[in-house]
Coordinates of N, CA, C and O in Angstrom, one line a residue:
M12 N -1.4 3.2 -15.4 CA -2.0 3.9 -14.3 C -1.1 3.9 -13.1 O -0.5 2.9 -12.8
D13 N -1.0 5.0 -12.4 CA -0.1 5.1 -11.3 C -1.0 5.0 -10.0 O -1.9 5.7 -9.8
L14 N -0.6 4.0 -9.2 CA -1.4 3.7 -8.0 C -0.5 3.8 -6.7 O 0.8 3.8 -6.8
F15 N -1.1 3.8 -5.6 CA -0.4 3.6 -4.3 C -1.1 2.5 -3.5 O -2.3 2.3 -3.7
I16 N -0.4 1.8 -2.7 CA -0.9 0.9 -1.8 C -0.1 1.2 -0.5 O 1.1 0.9 -0.4
Y17 N -0.8 1.7 0.5 CA -0.2 2.1 1.7 C -0.8 1.3 2.9 O -2.0 1.0 2.9
L18 N 0.0 1.1 3.9 CA -0.4 0.5 5.2 C -1.5 1.5 5.7 O -1.2 2.7 5.9
D19 N -2.7 1.0 6.0 CA -3.7 1.8 6.6 C -3.5 1.9 8.1 O -3.7 0.9 8.8
D20 N -3.0 3.0 8.6 CA -2.7 3.1 10.0 C -3.8 3.7 10.8 O -3.5 4.1 12.0
S21 N -5.0 3.9 10.3 CA -6.0 4.6 11.0 C -6.4 3.9 12.3 O -6.9 4.5 13.3
D22 N -6.2 2.5 12.4 CA -6.5 1.8 13.6 C -5.3 1.3 14.3 O -5.4 0.5 15.3
L23 N -4.1 1.8 13.9 CA -2.9 1.3 14.4 C -2.4 2.3 15.5 O -2.3 3.5 15.2
E24 N -2.0 1.8 16.7 CA -1.5 2.7 17.7 C -0.1 3.1 17.3 O 0.7 2.3 16.9
P25 N 0.3 4.4 17.5 CA 1.6 4.9 17.2 C 2.7 4.1 17.8 O 3.8 3.8 17.2
A26 N 2.5 3.6 19.0 CA 3.5 2.8 19.7 C 3.8 1.4 19.0 O 4.9 0.9 19.1
D27 N 2.8 0.9 18.3 CA 2.9 -0.4 17.6 C 3.3 -0.2 16.2 O 3.6 -1.2 15.5
F28 N 3.4 1.0 15.7 CA 3.6 1.3 14.3 C 4.9 0.6 13.7 O 4.9 -0.1 12.7
N29 N 6.0 0.9 14.4 CA 7.3 0.4 13.9 C 7.4 -1.1 13.9 O 8.1 -1.8 13.1
N30 N 6.7 -1.8 14.9 CA 6.7 -3.2 15.0 C 6.0 -3.8 13.8 O 6.4 -5.0 13.4
V31 N 5.1 -3.1 13.2 CA 4.4 -3.6 12.0 C 5.0 -3.1 10.7 O 5.3 -3.8 9.7
A32 N 5.3 -1.8 10.7 CA 5.8 -1.1 9.5 C 7.2 -1.6 9.0 O 7.4 -1.7 7.8
G33 N 8.1 -1.8 10.0 CA 9.4 -2.3 9.6 C 9.4 -3.6 8.8 O 10.0 -3.6 7.7
P34 N 8.8 -4.6 9.3 CA 8.8 -5.9 8.6 C 8.0 -5.8 7.3 O 8.4 -6.4 6.3
I35 N 7.0 -5.0 7.3 CA 6.2 -4.9 6.0 C 7.1 -4.1 5.0 O 7.1 -4.6 3.8
A36 N 7.8 -3.1 5.4 CA 8.6 -2.4 4.4 C 9.7 -3.3 3.9 O 10.1 -3.2 2.7
E37 N 10.3 -4.1 4.8 CA 11.4 -5.0 4.4 C 10.8 -6.0 3.3 O 11.5 -6.4 2.4
A38 N 9.6 -6.6 3.6 CA 9.0 -7.5 2.6 C 8.7 -6.9 1.3 O 9.0 -7.5 0.2
I39 N 8.3 -5.7 1.3 CA 8.0 -4.9 0.1 C 9.3 -4.7 -0.7 O 9.4 -4.9 -1.9
A40 N 10.3 -4.3 0.0 CA 11.6 -4.0 -0.6 C 12.2 -5.3 -1.3 O 12.7 -5.3 -2.4
A41 N 12.1 -6.4 -0.6 CA 12.5 -7.7 -1.2 C 11.7 -8.1 -2.4 O 12.3 -8.5 -3.4
Y42 N 10.4 -7.9 -2.4 CA 9.6 -8.1 -3.5 C 10.0 -7.2 -4.7 O 10.1 -7.7 -5.8
I43 N 10.2 -6.0 -4.5 CA 10.5 -5.0 -5.5 C 11.9 -5.3 -6.1 O 12.1 -5.2 -7.3
A44 N 12.8 -5.8 -5.3 CA 14.1 -6.1 -5.8 C 14.1 -7.3 -6.8 O 15.0 -7.4 -7.6
N45 N 13.1 -8.1 -6.7 CA 13.0 -9.3 -7.6 C 12.0 -9.1 -8.7 O 11.8 -10.1 -9.5
K46 N 11.4 -8.0 -8.9 CA 10.3 -7.8 -9.9 C 10.8 -6.7 -10.9 O 11.6 -5.9 -10.6
P47 N 10.1 -6.7 -12.0 CA 10.4 -5.7 -13.0 C 10.0 -4.3 -12.6 O 9.4 -4.1 -11.6
A48 N 10.5 -3.3 -13.3 CA 10.2 -1.9 -13.0 C 8.7 -1.7 -12.9 O 7.9 -2.5 -13.4
G49 N 8.4 -0.6 -12.3 CA 7.0 -0.2 -12.1 C 6.5 -0.2 -10.7 O 5.4 0.2 -10.4
A50 N 7.3 -0.7 -9.8 CA 7.0 -0.7 -8.4 C 8.1 0.0 -7.6 O 9.3 -0.2 -7.9
E51 N 7.7 0.7 -6.6 CA 8.7 1.5 -5.8 C 8.2 1.4 -4.4 O 7.1 1.7 -4.0
L52 N 9.2 1.2 -3.5 CA 9.0 1.2 -2.0 C 8.7 2.6 -1.6 O 9.4 3.5 -2.0
V53 N 7.8 2.8 -0.7 CA 7.5 4.0 0.0 C 7.7 3.7 1.5 O 6.9 3.0 2.1
D54 N 8.7 4.3 2.1 CA 9.0 4.1 3.5 C 9.5 5.4 4.0 O 10.7 5.7 4.0
L55 N 8.6 6.2 4.6 CA 9.0 7.6 5.1 C 9.2 7.6 6.6 O 9.1 8.6 7.2
R56 N 9.5 6.4 7.2 CA 9.6 6.4 8.6 C 10.8 7.2 9.1 O 10.8 7.7 10.2
S57 N 11.9 7.2 8.4 CA 13.1 7.9 8.9 C 13.4 9.2 8.2 O 14.4 9.8 8.5
S58 N 12.5 9.6 7.3 CA 12.8 10.9 6.6 C 12.1 12.0 7.3 O 11.1 11.9 8.0
Q59 N 12.6 13.2 7.0 CA 11.9 14.4 7.5 C 10.7 14.6 6.5 O 10.9 14.8 5.3
T60 N 9.5 14.6 7.1 CA 8.3 14.7 6.2 C 7.6 15.9 6.5 O 7.6 16.5 7.6
D61 N 6.8 16.4 5.5 CA 5.9 17.5 5.8 C 4.5 16.9 5.8 O 4.3 15.7 5.8
S62 N 3.5 17.7 6.0 CA 2.1 17.2 6.2 C 1.6 16.4 5.0 O 0.7 15.6 5.2
N63 N 2.1 16.6 3.8 CA 1.6 15.8 2.7 C 2.1 14.4 2.7 O 1.7 13.5 2.0
D64 N 3.2 14.1 3.5 CA 3.8 12.8 3.5 C 3.4 11.9 4.7 O 3.9 10.9 4.9
T65 N 2.4 12.3 5.4 CA 1.9 11.5 6.6 C 0.5 11.3 6.5 O -0.3 12.0 5.8
S66 N 0.0 10.3 7.2 CA -1.4 9.9 7.1 C -2.2 10.9 8.1 O -1.6 11.8 8.7
V67 N -3.4 10.7 8.2 CA -4.3 11.5 9.0 C -3.8 11.5 10.5 O -3.8 12.5 11.2
D68 N -3.3 10.3 10.9 CA -2.9 10.2 12.3 C -1.5 10.7 12.5 O -1.0 10.6 13.6
G69 N -0.8 11.2 11.5 CA 0.5 11.7 11.6 C 1.6 10.7 11.6 O 2.8 11.0 11.8
L70 N 1.3 9.4 11.3 CA 2.3 8.4 11.2 C 2.9 8.4 9.7 O 2.2 8.7 8.8
P71 N 4.1 8.1 9.6 CA 4.8 8.1 8.2 C 4.1 7.1 7.3 O 3.6 6.0 7.8
T72 N 4.2 7.3 6.1 CA 3.6 6.4 5.1 C 4.5 5.3 4.8 O 5.7 5.5 4.6
V73 N 4.0 4.1 4.7 CA 4.7 2.9 4.4 C 3.9 2.1 3.4 O 2.7 1.9 3.6
G74 N 4.5 1.7 2.3 CA 3.8 0.9 1.2 C 4.5 0.9 -0.1 O 5.7 0.9 -0.1
M75 N 3.8 1.0 -1.2 CA 4.4 1.0 -2.5 C 3.6 1.9 -3.5 O 2.4 2.1 -3.3
H76 N 4.4 2.4 -4.4 CA 3.8 3.0 -5.6 C 3.9 2.0 -6.7 O 4.9 1.3 -6.8
L77 N 3.0 2.0 -7.6 CA 2.9 0.9 -8.6 C 2.3 1.5 -9.9 O 1.3 2.2 -9.8
S78 N 3.0 1.2 -11.0 CA 2.5 1.6 -12.3 C 2.0 0.3 -13.0 O 2.8 -0.6 -13.2
V79 N 0.7 0.3 -13.4 CA 0.2 -0.9 -14.1 C -0.6 -0.5 -15.3 O -1.1 0.6 -15.4
K80 N -0.6 -1.4 -16.3 CA -1.3 -1.1 -17.5 C -2.5 -2.0 -17.7 O -3.4 -1.7 -18.5
R81 N -2.4 -3.2 -17.0 CA -3.5 -4.2 -17.1 C -3.9 -4.7 -15.8 O -3.1 -4.7 -14.8
P82 N -5.1 -5.2 -15.6 CA -5.5 -5.8 -14.3 C -4.6 -6.9 -13.9 O -4.4 -7.0 -12.6
A83 N -4.0 -7.6 -14.8 CA -3.1 -8.7 -14.4 C -1.9 -8.2 -13.6 O -1.3 -8.9 -12.8
G84 N -1.5 -7.0 -13.9 CA -0.4 -6.4 -13.2 C -0.6 -6.1 -11.7 O 0.3 -5.8 -10.9
L85 N -1.9 -6.2 -11.3 CA -2.2 -6.0 -9.9 C -2.1 -7.3 -9.0 O -2.0 -7.2 -7.8
K86 N -2.2 -8.4 -9.7 CA -2.4 -9.7 -9.0 C -1.2 -10.0 -8.0 O -1.5 -10.3 -6.9
A87 N 0.0 -9.9 -8.5 CA 1.2 -10.3 -7.6 C 1.3 -9.3 -6.5 O 1.5 -9.8 -5.3
P88 N 1.3 -8.0 -6.7 CA 1.4 -7.1 -5.5 C 0.3 -7.2 -4.5 O 0.5 -7.2 -3.3
L89 N -0.9 -7.4 -5.0 CA -2.1 -7.6 -4.1 C -1.9 -8.9 -3.3 O -2.2 -8.9 -2.1
N90 N -1.5 -9.9 -3.9 CA -1.3 -11.2 -3.2 C -0.2 -11.0 -2.1 O -0.4 -11.5 -1.0
L91 N 0.9 -10.4 -2.5 CA 2.0 -10.1 -1.5 C 1.4 -9.3 -0.3 O 1.6 -9.7 0.9
L92 N 0.8 -8.2 -0.6 CA 0.3 -7.4 0.5 C -0.8 -8.0 1.3 O -0.9 -7.8 2.5
Y93 N -1.7 -8.8 0.7 CA -2.7 -9.4 1.4 C -2.1 -10.5 2.4 O -2.5 -10.6 3.5
G94 N -1.0 -11.2 2.0 CA -0.3 -12.1 2.8 C 0.3 -11.4 4.0 O 0.2 -11.8 5.2
L95 N 0.8 -10.2 3.8 CA 1.4 -9.4 4.9 C 0.3 -8.9 5.8 O 0.4 -8.8 7.0
A96 N -0.9 -8.5 5.2 CA -2.0 -8.0 6.0 C -2.5 -9.1 7.0 O -2.8 -8.8 8.1
K97 N -2.6 -10.3 6.5 CA -3.0 -11.4 7.3 C -2.0 -11.7 8.4 O -2.3 -11.9 9.6
Q98 N -0.7 -11.7 8.0 CA 0.4 -12.0 9.0 C 0.4 -11.0 10.1 O 0.6 -11.4 11.3
Y99 N 0.3 -9.7 9.8 CA 0.4 -8.7 10.8 C -0.9 -8.1 11.2 O -0.9 -7.1 12.0
K100 N -2.0 -8.7 10.7 CA -3.4 -8.3 11.1 C -3.6 -6.8 10.9 O -4.0 -6.0 11.8
Q101 N -3.3 -6.4 9.6 CA -3.4 -5.0 9.2 C -4.3 -4.9 8.0 O -4.6 -5.9 7.3
E102 N -4.5 -3.6 7.6 CA -5.3 -3.3 6.4 C -4.4 -2.4 5.5 O -3.5 -1.7 6.0
F103 N -4.7 -2.5 4.2 CA -4.0 -1.6 3.2 C -5.0 -0.8 2.5 O -6.2 -1.2 2.3
A104 N -4.6 0.4 2.2 CA -5.5 1.3 1.3 C -4.8 1.4 -0.1 O -3.6 1.5 -0.2
L105 N -5.7 1.2 -1.1 CA -5.2 1.3 -2.5 C -5.9 2.5 -3.1 O -7.1 2.7 -2.9
G106 N -5.2 3.2 -4.0 CA -5.8 4.3 -4.7 C -5.0 4.8 -5.8 O -4.0 4.2 -6.2
I107 N -5.5 5.8 -6.4 CA -4.9 6.4 -7.6 C -3.9 7.6 -7.1 O -4.3 8.3 -6.2
R108 N -2.8 7.7 -7.8 CA -1.8 8.6 -7.5 C -1.4 9.5 -8.7 O -1.2 9.0 -9.8
D109 N -1.4 10.8 -8.5 CA -0.9 11.7 -9.6 C 0.6 11.9 -9.4 O 1.0 12.5 -8.4
K110 N 1.4 11.4 -10.3 CA 2.8 11.4 -10.2 C 3.4 12.8 -10.2 O 4.3 13.1 -9.5
E111 N 2.7 13.7 -10.9 CA 3.2 15.1 -11.0 C 3.0 15.9 -9.7 O 3.9 16.6 -9.2
T112 N 1.8 15.8 -9.1 CA 1.5 16.6 -8.0 C 1.7 15.8 -6.7 O 1.7 16.4 -5.6
G113 N 1.7 14.5 -6.7 CA 1.7 13.7 -5.5 C 0.4 13.5 -4.9 O 0.3 12.8 -3.8
D114 N -0.7 14.0 -5.4 CA -2.0 13.9 -4.9 C -2.4 12.4 -4.9 O -2.1 11.7 -5.9
T115 N -3.1 12.0 -3.9 CA -3.6 10.6 -3.9 C -5.1 10.6 -3.6 O -5.7 11.5 -2.9
E116 N -5.8 9.6 -4.1 CA -7.2 9.4 -3.8 C -7.5 7.9 -3.5 O -7.3 7.0 -4.3
K117 N -7.8 7.7 -2.2 CA -8.1 6.3 -1.8 C -9.3 5.8 -2.6 O -10.3 6.5 -2.7
V118 N -9.2 4.5 -3.0 CA -10.3 3.9 -3.7 C -10.9 2.7 -3.0 O -12.1 2.5 -2.9
C119 N -10.1 1.9 -2.4 CA -10.6 0.7 -1.6 C -9.6 0.3 -0.6 O -8.4 0.7 -0.6
F120 N -10.0 -0.6 0.3 CA -9.2 -1.2 1.3 C -9.3 -2.7 1.2 O -10.2 -3.2 0.8
F121 N -8.2 -3.3 1.7 CA -8.2 -4.8 1.8 C -7.3 -5.2 2.9 O -6.5 -4.4 3.4
G122 N -7.4 -6.4 3.3 CA -6.5 -6.9 4.4 C -7.2 -7.8 5.4 O -8.1 -8.5 5.0
F123 N -6.7 -7.8 6.6 CA -7.1 -8.7 7.6 C -8.6 -8.7 7.9 O -9.2 -9.8 7.9
H124 N -9.2 -7.6 8.0 CA -10.6 -7.5 8.2 C -11.4 -7.4 6.9 O -12.5 -7.9 6.8
E125 N -10.9 -6.6 6.0 CA -11.6 -6.3 4.7 C -11.6 -7.5 3.8 O -12.4 -7.6 2.9
G126 N -10.6 -8.4 3.9 CA -10.6 -9.6 3.1 C -9.6 -9.4 1.9 O -9.0 -8.4 1.7
K127 N -9.6 -10.5 1.1 CA -8.7 -10.6 0.0 C -9.2 -9.8 -1.2 O -10.3 -9.9 -1.6
P128 N -8.3 -9.0 -1.8 CA -8.7 -8.2 -2.9 C -8.7 -9.1 -4.2 O -7.8 -10.0 -4.4
D129 N -9.6 -8.8 -5.1 CA -9.6 -9.5 -6.4 C -9.1 -8.5 -7.4 O -9.6 -7.3 -7.5
A130 N -8.0 -8.8 -8.1 CA -7.3 -7.9 -9.0 C -8.2 -7.3 -10.0 O -8.1 -6.1 -10.4
Y131 N -9.1 -8.1 -10.6 CA -10.0 -7.6 -11.6 C -11.1 -6.7 -11.1 O -11.5 -5.7 -11.7
E132 N -11.6 -7.0 -9.9 CA -12.5 -6.1 -9.2 C -11.9 -4.8 -8.9 O -12.5 -3.7 -9.1
V133 N -10.7 -4.8 -8.3 CA -9.9 -3.6 -8.0 C -9.7 -2.8 -9.3 O -9.9 -1.6 -9.3
A134 N -9.4 -3.4 -10.4 CA -9.1 -2.8 -11.7 C -10.4 -2.0 -12.1 O -10.3 -0.9 -12.6
C135 N -11.6 -2.6 -11.9 CA -12.8 -1.9 -12.2 C -13.0 -0.7 -11.3 O -13.5 0.3 -11.8
Y136 N -12.7 -0.8 -10.0 CA -12.8 0.3 -9.1 C -12.0 1.5 -9.5 O -12.4 2.7 -9.4
I137 N -10.8 1.2 -10.0 CA -9.9 2.3 -10.4 C -10.0 2.7 -11.9 O -9.3 3.7 -12.3
G138 N -10.8 2.0 -12.6 CA -11.0 2.4 -14.0 C -9.9 1.9 -14.9 O -9.6 2.6 -15.9
L139 N -9.3 0.8 -14.6 CA -8.2 0.3 -15.4 C -8.7 -0.7 -16.5 O -9.5 -1.5 -16.2

């Protein structure tokens, strides 16, 4: 199943975005460099983007794309991102992604306010 986990910038001020997005993108890149295939960094901060590549607030998307086959495949990325959410006092949105069209559907949120995600509960939400 193809998923996305993006920094939820709905409550993030544009002026503070890079202070949070930069370190989060760096941590995700380091994680992906040490893990097997199936995870990909999404960092559209410096690219020319169209309306499909930005959030509702117009801020660039930062996060990861993830392909998983079992609920256990969610555990490590969720733990990493939850740690970042606590450190930077942010939330993440997780959802299903259509690789062919790029369409996304948010399924749940987790992070500083929403709390720690349970990999098996999330797997139930997304039908994995």
